[in-house]
């Protein structure tokens, strides 16, 4: 057990000599920060010109400037150029200041940096919007599908559920996989701890680490092909292939498939014959096709050995597009 004398000796010999150095470092950091807050930054004229288009309030403008100066960007107009740079600046701002009252979300909305804008890059759950739907998985099982986001502030967000008191007790403090799908873009997912839970609501803090799995890496072609799906237990089911690309498909099945589920499909590709290929389910989009009201729209990507099928699909899409273009050219020639 160290005595008071031992502690004092340690302080004199090891702590006291470095205190002046630490003080100088802290003073230098503060001076650099103050200089950054007051210096004329590169791109400041461009920044002042660009913000006119957004009709920001004076408070929003001052907050935006604080975001830039608390970031590591050299250009002042960097945060206006992309949602990724904006959210990077926001994260640094909150890291330094904590999540304080500031019109950050109104800036995000006015600049179109939310997930509602199909051109905005999504890199944070702060870009989700109230009313968006997410799938929730717990211990490898989908427990709530298409659960609506009830509330989203800069500090936390909540999801509406129709659960039980026992579920709420089991979920509180546990980690849950969350998937959000932006149609014709990608499935975004992250794993978060449940901050609090009731029978009707789950509350989470935000994540700036989202995994992205592309829905469309290839040109797609709308089709209407019969398809037969074979599940892991050997059960078979008939459905419809809505569209396909060289990377994946959208098909309609009455089965309530879940993300990451592996199935095999068989369909006939015109001029190329029957194609047998394995796919992995990306997302179950629900009964979205009015022509097939009893089918769930299932987005999936090819897995396993599919190079031969991929090549044939590419050739098929190329041929369809070529014929379509030829018909348009012929039609235009007739009308002129």
Coordinates of C-alpha atoms in Angstrom, one line a residue:
X1 CA 0.0 0.0 0.0
X2 CA 1.7 3.3 -1.1
X3 CA 2.0 6.0 1.5
X4 CA 1.3 9.7 1.0
X5 CA 5.1 10.2 0.9
X6 CA 5.4 7.7 -2.0
X7 CA 2.6 9.4 -4.0
X8 CA 4.2 12.8 -3.4
X9 CA 7.6 11.6 -4.5
X10 CA 6.2 10.0 -7.6
X11 CA 4.4 13.3 -8.4
X12 CA 7.6 15.3 -7.9
X13 CA 9.8 13.0 -10.0
X14 CA 7.5 12.1 -12.9
X15 CA 4.5 14.4 -13.1
X16 CA 5.7 17.8 -12.1
X17 CA 8.6 18.0 -14.6
X18 CA 6.3 17.5 -17.6
X19 CA 3.5 19.9 -16.5
X20 CA 5.1 22.9 -18.2
X21 CA 5.4 21.0 -21.4
X22 CA 1.8 19.9 -21.3
X23 CA 0.7 23.4 -20.6
X24 CA 2.6 24.7 -23.7
X25 CA 1.0 22.0 -25.8
X26 CA -2.5 22.9 -24.7
X27 CA -1.8 26.6 -25.2
X28 CA -0.6 25.9 -28.8
X29 CA -3.7 23.8 -29.5
X30 CA -5.9 26.5 -28.3
X31 CA -4.1 29.2 -30.3
X32 CA -4.3 27.0 -33.5
X33 CA -8.0 26.5 -32.9
X34 CA -8.6 30.3 -32.4
X35 CA -6.6 31.0 -35.5
X36 CA -8.6 28.5 -37.5
X37 CA -11.8 30.2 -36.3
X38 CA -10.7 33.6 -37.4
X39 CA -8.5 33.0 -40.4
X40 CA -9.6 33.6 -44.0
X41 CA -10.1 30.2 -45.5
X42 CA -9.5 29.1 -49.1
X43 CA -12.8 29.1 -51.0
X44 CA -14.5 31.6 -48.7
X45 CA -15.7 33.7 -51.6
X46 CA -17.2 30.6 -53.3
X47 CA -18.8 29.6 -50.0
X48 CA -20.5 33.0 -49.6
X49 CA -21.7 32.9 -53.2
X50 CA -23.1 29.3 -53.1
X51 CA -25.1 29.7 -49.9
X52 CA -27.2 32.4 -51.5
X53 CA -29.1 29.6 -53.4
X54 CA -30.2 27.9 -50.2
X55 CA -31.9 30.9 -48.4
X56 CA -30.2 30.0 -45.1
X57 CA -31.1 31.9 -42.0
X58 CA -28.3 33.9 -40.3
X59 CA -28.2 31.2 -37.6
X60 CA -27.8 28.5 -40.2
X61 CA -25.0 30.3 -41.9
X62 CA -23.1 30.8 -38.7
X63 CA -23.6 27.1 -37.8
X64 CA -22.4 26.1 -41.2
X65 CA -19.3 28.2 -40.8
X66 CA -18.7 26.6 -37.4
X67 CA -18.9 23.2 -39.0
X68 CA -16.3 24.0 -41.5
X69 CA -13.9 25.6 -39.0
X70 CA -14.2 22.6 -36.6
X71 CA -13.4 20.2 -39.5
X72 CA -10.1 19.4 -41.1
X73 CA -11.2 20.7 -44.5
X74 CA -9.0 23.3 -46.2
X75 CA -11.8 24.6 -48.5
X76 CA -14.6 26.5 -46.8
X77 CA -17.1 25.4 -49.4
X78 CA -16.3 21.7 -49.0
X79 CA -19.4 21.0 -46.9
X80 CA -21.6 22.3 -49.7
X81 CA -20.3 19.9 -52.3
X82 CA -21.5 16.5 -51.0
X83 CA -23.5 14.9 -48.2
X84 CA -20.4 12.8 -47.3
X85 CA -18.3 15.9 -46.6
X86 CA -21.2 17.5 -44.7
X87 CA -21.7 14.5 -42.5
X88 CA -18.0 14.2 -41.9
X89 CA -17.9 17.8 -40.7
X90 CA -21.0 17.2 -38.5
X91 CA -19.4 14.2 -36.8
X92 CA -16.3 16.2 -36.0
X93 CA -18.4 19.1 -34.7
X94 CA -20.3 16.8 -32.4
X95 CA -17.2 15.1 -31.3
X96 CA -15.7 18.4 -30.1
X97 CA -18.9 20.1 -28.8
X98 CA -21.2 17.2 -28.1
X99 CA -24.7 17.1 -29.6
X100 CA -25.8 20.6 -28.9
X101 CA -28.8 22.7 -30.0
X102 CA -28.0 23.9 -33.5
X103 CA -29.9 23.9 -36.8
X104 CA -27.9 21.0 -38.3
X105 CA -30.9 19.1 -39.6
X106 CA -32.4 22.2 -41.2
X107 CA -29.1 22.6 -43.1
X108 CA -29.2 18.9 -44.1
X109 CA -32.8 19.3 -45.4
X110 CA -32.2 22.5 -47.3
X111 CA -29.1 21.1 -49.1
X112 CA -30.9 17.9 -50.0
X113 CA -28.4 15.7 -48.1
X114 CA -31.0 13.3 -46.7
X115 CA -31.7 9.8 -47.9
X116 CA -34.9 11.2 -49.6
X117 CA -32.6 12.6 -52.3
X118 CA -31.6 9.7 -54.6
X119 CA -28.4 11.7 -55.6
X120 CA -27.2 12.1 -52.0
X121 CA -24.6 9.7 -50.6
X122 CA -25.9 8.0 -47.4
X123 CA -23.3 7.5 -44.7
X124 CA -25.2 8.2 -41.5
X125 CA -28.5 7.2 -39.9
X126 CA -29.0 11.0 -39.3
X127 CA -29.9 11.0 -43.0
X128 CA -32.8 8.7 -42.5
X129 CA -36.2 10.4 -42.4
X130 CA -39.3 10.0 -40.3
X131 CA -41.6 7.6 -42.1
X132 CA -38.8 5.6 -43.6
X133 CA -39.2 1.9 -43.0
X134 CA -36.4 -0.4 -41.7
X135 CA -36.1 -4.2 -41.1
X136 CA -34.9 -5.2 -37.6
X137 CA -33.1 -8.5 -36.9
X138 CA -32.3 -9.9 -33.5
X139 CA -30.1 -13.0 -33.0
X140 CA -30.2 -13.7 -36.7
X141 CA -33.9 -13.6 -37.1
X142 CA -36.1 -10.8 -38.6
X143 CA -38.3 -9.7 -35.8
X144 CA -39.9 -6.6 -37.3
X145 CA -40.2 -6.0 -41.0
X146 CA -40.8 -2.5 -42.5
X147 CA -41.0 -0.8 -39.1
X148 CA -41.5 2.9 -39.4
X149 CA -39.1 5.5 -38.1
X150 CA -41.1 7.5 -35.6
X151 CA -38.7 10.2 -34.6
X152 CA -35.2 11.4 -35.6
X153 CA -33.2 14.0 -33.8
X154 CA -29.5 14.7 -34.0
X155 CA -29.0 12.7 -30.8
X156 CA -31.2 9.6 -31.3
X157 CA -33.9 8.0 -33.4
X158 CA -36.8 5.7 -32.7
X159 CA -38.6 3.0 -34.6
X160 CA -42.3 2.0 -34.2
X161 CA -42.9 -1.7 -33.3
X162 CA -45.9 -3.8 -32.5
X163 CA -44.3 -6.0 -29.8
X164 CA -44.9 -7.4 -26.4
X165 CA -43.6 -6.4 -22.9
X166 CA -41.4 -9.5 -22.9
X167 CA -39.8 -8.5 -26.2
X168 CA -39.2 -5.0 -24.9
X169 CA -37.5 -6.4 -21.9
X170 CA -35.4 -8.8 -24.0
X171 CA -34.4 -6.2 -26.6
X172 CA -33.3 -3.4 -24.2
X173 CA -29.5 -3.1 -24.3
X174 CA -29.1 -5.8 -26.9
X175 CA -27.5 -5.3 -30.3
X176 CA -29.8 -5.4 -33.3
X177 CA -29.1 -5.4 -37.1
X178 CA -30.9 -2.7 -38.9
X179 CA -31.5 -2.6 -42.6
X180 CA -32.8 0.3 -44.7
X181 CA -33.5 0.0 -48.4
X182 CA -33.3 2.9 -50.8
X183 CA -35.2 1.7 -53.9
X184 CA -33.0 1.3 -57.1
X185 CA -29.9 2.1 -55.0
X186 CA -28.8 -0.2 -52.2
X187 CA -29.5 -1.9 -48.9
X188 CA -27.8 0.0 -46.0
X189 CA -27.2 -1.8 -42.7
X190 CA -25.7 -1.3 -39.3
X191 CA -25.7 -3.0 -35.9
X192 CA -26.8 -0.8 -33.0
X193 CA -27.5 -1.4 -29.3
X194 CA -31.1 -0.7 -28.3
X195 CA -31.0 2.3 -25.9
X196 CA -34.5 1.8 -24.6
X197 CA -37.5 -0.3 -25.5
X198 CA -41.2 -0.4 -25.0
X199 CA -43.9 -2.5 -26.6
X200 CA -44.4 0.1 -29.3
X201 CA -41.0 1.7 -29.7
X202 CA -37.2 1.0 -29.9
X203 CA -34.8 3.9 -29.4
X204 CA -31.2 4.0 -30.9
X205 CA -28.3 6.3 -31.0
X206 CA -27.0 7.2 -34.4
X207 CA -24.4 5.3 -36.5
X208 CA -21.9 6.8 -39.0
X209 CA -20.8 3.3 -40.1
X210 CA -23.2 1.9 -42.7
X211 CA -22.6 -1.1 -44.8
X212 CA -23.8 -0.7 -48.3
X213 CA -24.9 -3.6 -50.6
X214 CA -25.7 -2.4 -54.1
X215 CA -29.0 -3.3 -55.6
X216 CA -28.0 -2.2 -59.1
X217 CA -24.5 -2.5 -60.4
X218 CA -25.7 -3.4 -63.9
X219 CA -28.2 -2.1 -66.4
X220 CA -31.5 -3.8 -65.8
X221 CA -34.2 -5.0 -68.1
X222 CA -37.9 -5.2 -67.2
X223 CA -39.2 -8.7 -68.0
X224 CA -42.2 -10.9 -67.2
X225 CA -40.8 -14.4 -67.1
X226 CA -42.2 -17.4 -65.1
X227 CA -39.7 -18.6 -62.5
X228 CA -39.5 -21.5 -60.2
X229 CA -37.8 -21.1 -56.8
X230 CA -36.3 -23.9 -54.8
X231 CA -35.7 -23.3 -51.1
X232 CA -33.2 -24.9 -48.7
X233 CA -35.7 -27.4 -47.4
X234 CA -36.4 -28.6 -50.9
X235 CA -39.8 -26.8 -51.2
X236 CA -40.5 -25.4 -54.7
X237 CA -42.7 -22.4 -55.6
X238 CA -43.7 -20.8 -58.8
X239 CA -43.4 -17.0 -59.3
X240 CA -42.6 -14.2 -61.7
X241 CA -39.3 -12.6 -62.7
X242 CA -40.0 -8.8 -62.8
X243 CA -36.6 -7.6 -64.0
X244 CA -33.1 -8.9 -64.3
X245 CA -29.5 -7.6 -64.7
X246 CA -26.2 -9.3 -64.9
X247 CA -25.8 -8.9 -61.2
X248 CA -29.2 -9.7 -59.8
X249 CA -33.0 -9.9 -60.1
X250 CA -36.3 -8.7 -58.8
X251 CA -38.8 -11.5 -58.6
X252 CA -42.3 -12.0 -57.2
X253 CA -43.0 -14.9 -54.8
X254 CA -45.8 -15.6 -52.3
X255 CA -43.1 -16.8 -49.9
X256 CA -42.2 -14.3 -47.2
X257 CA -38.4 -14.3 -47.8
X258 CA -35.9 -12.7 -45.5
X259 CA -32.6 -10.9 -46.2
X260 CA -29.5 -13.2 -46.7
X261 CA -31.8 -16.2 -47.4
X262 CA -30.3 -18.5 -50.1
X263 CA -32.6 -19.9 -52.8
X264 CA -32.2 -21.5 -56.3
X265 CA -34.2 -20.2 -59.2
X266 CA -34.9 -21.6 -62.7
X267 CA -36.2 -19.5 -65.6
X268 CA -36.1 -19.5 -69.4
X269 CA -34.1 -16.7 -71.0
X270 CA -35.4 -16.1 -74.6
X271 CA -33.0 -17.6 -77.2
X272 CA -30.7 -18.9 -74.5
X273 CA -32.9 -21.5 -72.8
X274 CA -33.4 -22.5 -69.2
X275 CA -31.1 -20.8 -66.6
X276 CA -30.4 -22.4 -63.2
X277 CA -28.7 -20.1 -60.7
X278 CA -28.4 -19.6 -57.0
X279 CA -29.4 -16.2 -55.5
X280 CA -29.2 -14.4 -52.1
X281 CA -32.1 -12.3 -51.0
X282 CA -31.2 -8.7 -50.4
X283 CA -34.6 -7.5 -49.3
X284 CA -38.3 -8.2 -49.2
X285 CA -40.0 -5.1 -50.5
X286 CA -43.5 -6.3 -49.8
X287 CA -46.5 -6.6 -52.1
X288 CA -45.5 -3.6 -54.3
X289 CA -46.5 -4.9 -57.8
X290 CA -50.2 -4.1 -58.6
X291 CA -50.2 -6.7 -61.4
X292 CA -49.3 -9.5 -58.9
X293 CA -51.0 -8.4 -55.6
X294 CA -50.4 -11.7 -53.9
X295 CA -46.6 -11.7 -54.5
X296 CA -43.8 -10.2 -52.4
X297 CA -41.3 -8.3 -54.5
X298 CA -37.9 -9.9 -53.6
X299 CA -34.6 -8.3 -54.7
X300 CA -31.7 -10.7 -54.9
X301 CA -28.2 -11.0 -56.2
X302 CA -26.6 -14.0 -58.0
X303 CA -24.3 -16.2 -56.0
X304 CA -22.2 -19.3 -56.6
X305 CA -21.2 -20.2 -60.1
X306 CA -23.2 -17.7 -62.3
X307 CA -20.6 -16.5 -64.8
X308 CA -22.3 -18.4 -67.7
X309 CA -25.7 -17.1 -66.8
X310 CA -24.3 -13.6 -66.3
X311 CA -22.8 -13.6 -69.8
X312 CA -26.1 -14.8 -71.4
X313 CA -28.1 -12.1 -69.5
X314 CA -25.7 -9.4 -70.7
X315 CA -26.1 -10.7 -74.3
X316 CA -29.9 -10.8 -73.9
X317 CA -30.1 -7.2 -72.5
X318 CA -27.8 -6.0 -75.3
X319 CA -29.9 -7.5 -77.9
X320 CA -33.2 -6.2 -76.5
X321 CA -31.7 -2.7 -76.3
X322 CA -30.3 -2.9 -79.8
X323 CA -33.7 -3.9 -81.2
X324 CA -35.5 -1.2 -79.2
X325 CA -33.1 1.4 -80.5
X326 CA -33.5 0.2 -84.1
X327 CA -37.3 0.4 -83.9
X328 CA -37.1 4.0 -82.5
X329 CA -34.8 5.0 -85.4
X330 CA -37.1 3.4 -87.9
X331 CA -40.1 5.1 -86.4
X332 CA -38.4 8.5 -86.4
X333 CA -37.4 8.0 -90.0
X334 CA -41.1 7.3 -91.0
X335 CA -42.4 10.4 -89.2
X336 CA -39.9 12.7 -90.8

